[in-house]
Structure formats: structure tokens, C-alpha cells
CSV table of C-alpha atoms in Angstrom, one decimal:
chain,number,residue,atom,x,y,z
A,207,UNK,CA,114.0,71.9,92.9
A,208,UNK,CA,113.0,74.4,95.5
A,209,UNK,CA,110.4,76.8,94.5
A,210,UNK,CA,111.0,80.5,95.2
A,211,UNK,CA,108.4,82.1,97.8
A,212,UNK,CA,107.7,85.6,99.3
A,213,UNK,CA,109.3,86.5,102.3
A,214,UNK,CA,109.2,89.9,104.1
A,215,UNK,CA,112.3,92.1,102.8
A,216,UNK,CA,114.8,93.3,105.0
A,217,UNK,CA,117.0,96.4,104.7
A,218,UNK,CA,120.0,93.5,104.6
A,219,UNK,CA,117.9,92.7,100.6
A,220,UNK,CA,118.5,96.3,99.7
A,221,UNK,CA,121.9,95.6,97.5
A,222,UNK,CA,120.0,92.4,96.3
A,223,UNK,CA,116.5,94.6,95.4
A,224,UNK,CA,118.6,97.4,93.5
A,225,UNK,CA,120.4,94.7,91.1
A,226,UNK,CA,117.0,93.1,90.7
A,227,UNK,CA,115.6,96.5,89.3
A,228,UNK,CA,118.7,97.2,87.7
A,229,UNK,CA,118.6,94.1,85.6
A,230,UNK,CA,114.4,93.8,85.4
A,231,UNK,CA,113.9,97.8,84.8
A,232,UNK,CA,117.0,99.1,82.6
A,233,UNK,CA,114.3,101.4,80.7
A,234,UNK,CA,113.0,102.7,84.6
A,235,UNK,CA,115.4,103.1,86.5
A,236,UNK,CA,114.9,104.2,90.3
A,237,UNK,CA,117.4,105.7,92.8
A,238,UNK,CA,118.6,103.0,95.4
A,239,UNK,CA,116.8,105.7,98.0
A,240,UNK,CA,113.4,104.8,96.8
A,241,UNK,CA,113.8,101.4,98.0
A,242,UNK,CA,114.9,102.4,101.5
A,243,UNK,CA,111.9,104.7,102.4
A,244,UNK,CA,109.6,102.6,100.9
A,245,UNK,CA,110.7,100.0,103.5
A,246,UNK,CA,110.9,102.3,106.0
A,247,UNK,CA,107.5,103.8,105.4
A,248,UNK,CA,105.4,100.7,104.9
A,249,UNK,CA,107.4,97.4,105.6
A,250,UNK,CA,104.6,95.3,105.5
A,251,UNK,CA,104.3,95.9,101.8
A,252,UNK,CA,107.8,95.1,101.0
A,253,UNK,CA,108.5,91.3,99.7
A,254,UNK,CA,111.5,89.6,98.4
A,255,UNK,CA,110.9,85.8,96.5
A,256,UNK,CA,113.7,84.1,97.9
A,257,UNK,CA,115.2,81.1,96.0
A,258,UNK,CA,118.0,78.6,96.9
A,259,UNK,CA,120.6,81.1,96.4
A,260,UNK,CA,119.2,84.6,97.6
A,261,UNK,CA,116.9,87.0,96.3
A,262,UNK,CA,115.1,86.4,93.0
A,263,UNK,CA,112.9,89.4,92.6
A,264,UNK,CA,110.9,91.8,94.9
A,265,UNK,CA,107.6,93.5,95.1
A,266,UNK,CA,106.8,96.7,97.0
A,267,UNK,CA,103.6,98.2,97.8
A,268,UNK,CA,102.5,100.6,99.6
A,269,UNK,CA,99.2,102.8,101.1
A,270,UNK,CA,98.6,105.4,98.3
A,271,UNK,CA,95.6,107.7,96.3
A,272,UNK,CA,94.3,107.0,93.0
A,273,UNK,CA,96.9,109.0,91.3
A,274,UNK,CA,100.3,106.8,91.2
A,275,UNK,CA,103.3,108.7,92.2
A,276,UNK,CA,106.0,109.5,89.4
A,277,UNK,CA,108.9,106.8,88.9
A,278,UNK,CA,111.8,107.6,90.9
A,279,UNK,CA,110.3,109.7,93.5
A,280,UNK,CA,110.4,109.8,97.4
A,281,UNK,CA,106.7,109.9,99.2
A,282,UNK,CA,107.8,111.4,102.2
A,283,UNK,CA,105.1,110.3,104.1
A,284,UNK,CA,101.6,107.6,103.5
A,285,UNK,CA,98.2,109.1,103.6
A,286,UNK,CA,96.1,108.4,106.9
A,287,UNK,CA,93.1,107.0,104.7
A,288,UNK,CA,94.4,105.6,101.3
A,289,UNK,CA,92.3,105.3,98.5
A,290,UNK,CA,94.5,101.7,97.4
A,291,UNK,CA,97.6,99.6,98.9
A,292,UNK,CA,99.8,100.6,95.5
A,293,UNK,CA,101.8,98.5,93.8
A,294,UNK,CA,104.7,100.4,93.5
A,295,UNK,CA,107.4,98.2,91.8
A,296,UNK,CA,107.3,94.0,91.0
A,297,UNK,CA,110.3,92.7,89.6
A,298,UNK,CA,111.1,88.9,89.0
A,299,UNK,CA,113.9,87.8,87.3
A,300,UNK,CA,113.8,85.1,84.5
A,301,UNK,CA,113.9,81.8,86.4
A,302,UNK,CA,110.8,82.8,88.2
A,303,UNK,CA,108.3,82.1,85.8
A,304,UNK,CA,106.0,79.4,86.1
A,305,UNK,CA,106.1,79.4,89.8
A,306,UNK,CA,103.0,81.4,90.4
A,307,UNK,CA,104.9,84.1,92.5
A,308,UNK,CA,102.3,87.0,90.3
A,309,UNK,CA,98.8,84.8,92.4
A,310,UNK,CA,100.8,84.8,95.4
A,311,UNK,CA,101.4,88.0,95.6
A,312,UNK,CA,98.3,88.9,94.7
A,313,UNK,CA,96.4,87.3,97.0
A,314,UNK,CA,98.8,88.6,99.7
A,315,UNK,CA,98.1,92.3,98.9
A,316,UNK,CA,94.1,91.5,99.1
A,317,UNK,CA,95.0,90.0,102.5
A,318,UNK,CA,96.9,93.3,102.9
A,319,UNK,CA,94.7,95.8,101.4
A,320,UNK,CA,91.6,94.4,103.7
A,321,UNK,CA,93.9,94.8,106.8
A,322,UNK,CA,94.6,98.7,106.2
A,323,UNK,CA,91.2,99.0,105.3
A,324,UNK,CA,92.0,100.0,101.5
A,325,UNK,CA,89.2,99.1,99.1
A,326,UNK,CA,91.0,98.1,96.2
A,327,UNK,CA,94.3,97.5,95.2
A,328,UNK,CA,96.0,99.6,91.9
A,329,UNK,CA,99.7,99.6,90.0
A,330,UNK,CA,100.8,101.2,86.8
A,331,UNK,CA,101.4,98.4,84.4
A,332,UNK,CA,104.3,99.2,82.1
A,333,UNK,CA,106.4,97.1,78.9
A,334,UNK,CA,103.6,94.5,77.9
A,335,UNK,CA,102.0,93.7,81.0
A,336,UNK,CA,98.5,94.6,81.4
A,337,UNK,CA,97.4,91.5,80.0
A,338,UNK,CA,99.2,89.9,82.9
A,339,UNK,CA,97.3,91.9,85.6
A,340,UNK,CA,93.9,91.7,83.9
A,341,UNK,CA,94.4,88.0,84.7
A,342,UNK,CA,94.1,88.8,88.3
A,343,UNK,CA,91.4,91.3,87.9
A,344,UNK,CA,92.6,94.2,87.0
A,345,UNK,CA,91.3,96.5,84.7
A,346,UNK,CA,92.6,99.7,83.2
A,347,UNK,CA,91.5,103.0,85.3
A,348,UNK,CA,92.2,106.4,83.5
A,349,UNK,CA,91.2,110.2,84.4
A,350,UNK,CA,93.2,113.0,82.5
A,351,UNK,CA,95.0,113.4,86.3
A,352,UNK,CA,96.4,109.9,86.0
A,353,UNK,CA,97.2,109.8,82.4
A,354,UNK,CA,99.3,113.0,82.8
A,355,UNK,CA,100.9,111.5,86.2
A,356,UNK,CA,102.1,108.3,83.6
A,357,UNK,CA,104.4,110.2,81.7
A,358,UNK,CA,107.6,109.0,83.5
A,359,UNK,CA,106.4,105.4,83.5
A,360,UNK,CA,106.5,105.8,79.4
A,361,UNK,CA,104.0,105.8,76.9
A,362,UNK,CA,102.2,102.7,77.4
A,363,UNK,CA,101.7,102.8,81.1
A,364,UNK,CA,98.3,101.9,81.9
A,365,UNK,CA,97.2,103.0,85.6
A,366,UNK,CA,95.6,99.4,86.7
A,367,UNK,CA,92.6,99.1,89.9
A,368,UNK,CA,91.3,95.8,91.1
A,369,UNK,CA,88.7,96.3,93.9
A,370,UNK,CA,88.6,93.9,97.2
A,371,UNK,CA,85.3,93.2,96.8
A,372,UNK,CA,85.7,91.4,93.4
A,373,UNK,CA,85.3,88.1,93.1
């Protein structure tokens, strides 16, 4: 059995990344367009875990402030000094688990984070994952600016910072 693993994503994944998110995130649902300019604004945060037969999932991160940006919105442009490399969006279908695609990634964006000189990395953890990302080191980061920029990411969103410096 080949194990999937994170490759770069190319604008050719796009169709592959929007059924992904259509199938992962019925209950937050993005406009194909979001996926574009995040890969044309930041590539180097875009991944796709590639399995035997194609695309199994994607993550995309991106330079961002310590307030997340609402679901389903275009950024226009990246901040010159970001506060975080944000986690915009992981999705992994099913057969993934168990084949430690969450600590790859992870460790990737620290790589990534230290390279654009970002001191921490952050996401918005929605359904019932902050127990997930705490495993990694995350831990819940909330200001009355960030809890009224969750809203579109639901009720139980939980804005999520793990600094670089952290062992």
C-alpha cells in the first residue's frame, strides 16, 4: 500500500481541491475562486496529499493577521509583515487517517512559517477538531475582534495559535 504524501498543488488540482471541500466541508462551503487566488497569492502554502489514484485532500495556508478572514472570502492581497502563516483550509478525505498527513503538515508550515519570518502559526478550528490541533500545540486564542470574525465558521469555531518557538 502506498501512503499518501504532500505535494505542492497545482492550478491542474483545482477541480480535484473543490470536490475535496465539497465532500469534507458540506456545512462550509467556499466558492471554487477562493482556491484559485489563494494559489495564486501564496503557492508555497498550497498542498495537495496525493495517493495512488490522485488527490486525497489539500491544505492551504497562507501569510495572514491575527484576525482569520471570513469563510468564503477573497484576500485580495497578503500583508508585507504577517502576524501568522494561516491555515486557511485542511481537508482530508476518509482513507487518510492514520497516515500522519495532520504532523506532516505541521511540521511543514513551521518550516514555512520560519522562512517568511512569521512567528507563529494560527487556523480556525471548526466541527470537533480543536482537540486535534491542541495535539500539535495549539491552543485556543480569542479577543472579542476574533470571536466576532468566527461567525461564518459557525458556532463552535475556535481561532487556534501555535508559536514557532514552542517546543
Amino acid at each position: 500500500m502506498i501512503r499518501p504524501f504532500w505535494r505542492p498543488m497545482r492550478p491542474d488540482d483545482l477541480p480535484a481541491v473543490n470536490a475535496v471541500a465539497d465532500r469534507v466541508h458540506e456545512a462550509y462551503p467556499e466558492d471554487p475562486q477562493v482556491f484559485t487566488e489563494r494559489l495564486a497569492l501564496f503557492p508555497a502554502g498550497c498542498r495537495v496529499a496525493e495517493g495512488p489514484q490522485g488527490p486525497l485532500g489539500y491544505a492551504v495556508a497562507h501569510p495572514w493577521g491575527l484576525l482569520p478572514p471570513p469563510l468564503d472570502s477573497l484576500l485580495e492581497r497578503l500583508p508585507s509583515a504577517p502576524d501568522c502563516l494561516y491555515l486557511h483550509d485542511v481537508a482530508l478525505l476518509p482513507e487518510t487517517r492514520g497516515a500522519g498527513l495532520g504532523e506532516a503538515l505541521v511540521a511543514d508550515l513551521l518550516a514555512l512559517a520560519a522562512q517568511i519570518g512569521a512567528p507563529r502559526l494560527a487556523l480556525t478550528a471548526v466541527y470537533e477538531t480543536p482537540r486535534y490541533w491542541s495535539r500539535f500545540g495549539f491552543t485556543p486564542y480569542r479577543t472579542p475582534e476574533i470571536n466576532a470574525k468566527l461567525t461564518s465558521y459557525g458556532p463552535t469555531a475556535q481561532f487556534m495559535i501555535r508559536p514557532l518557538d514552542q517546543e
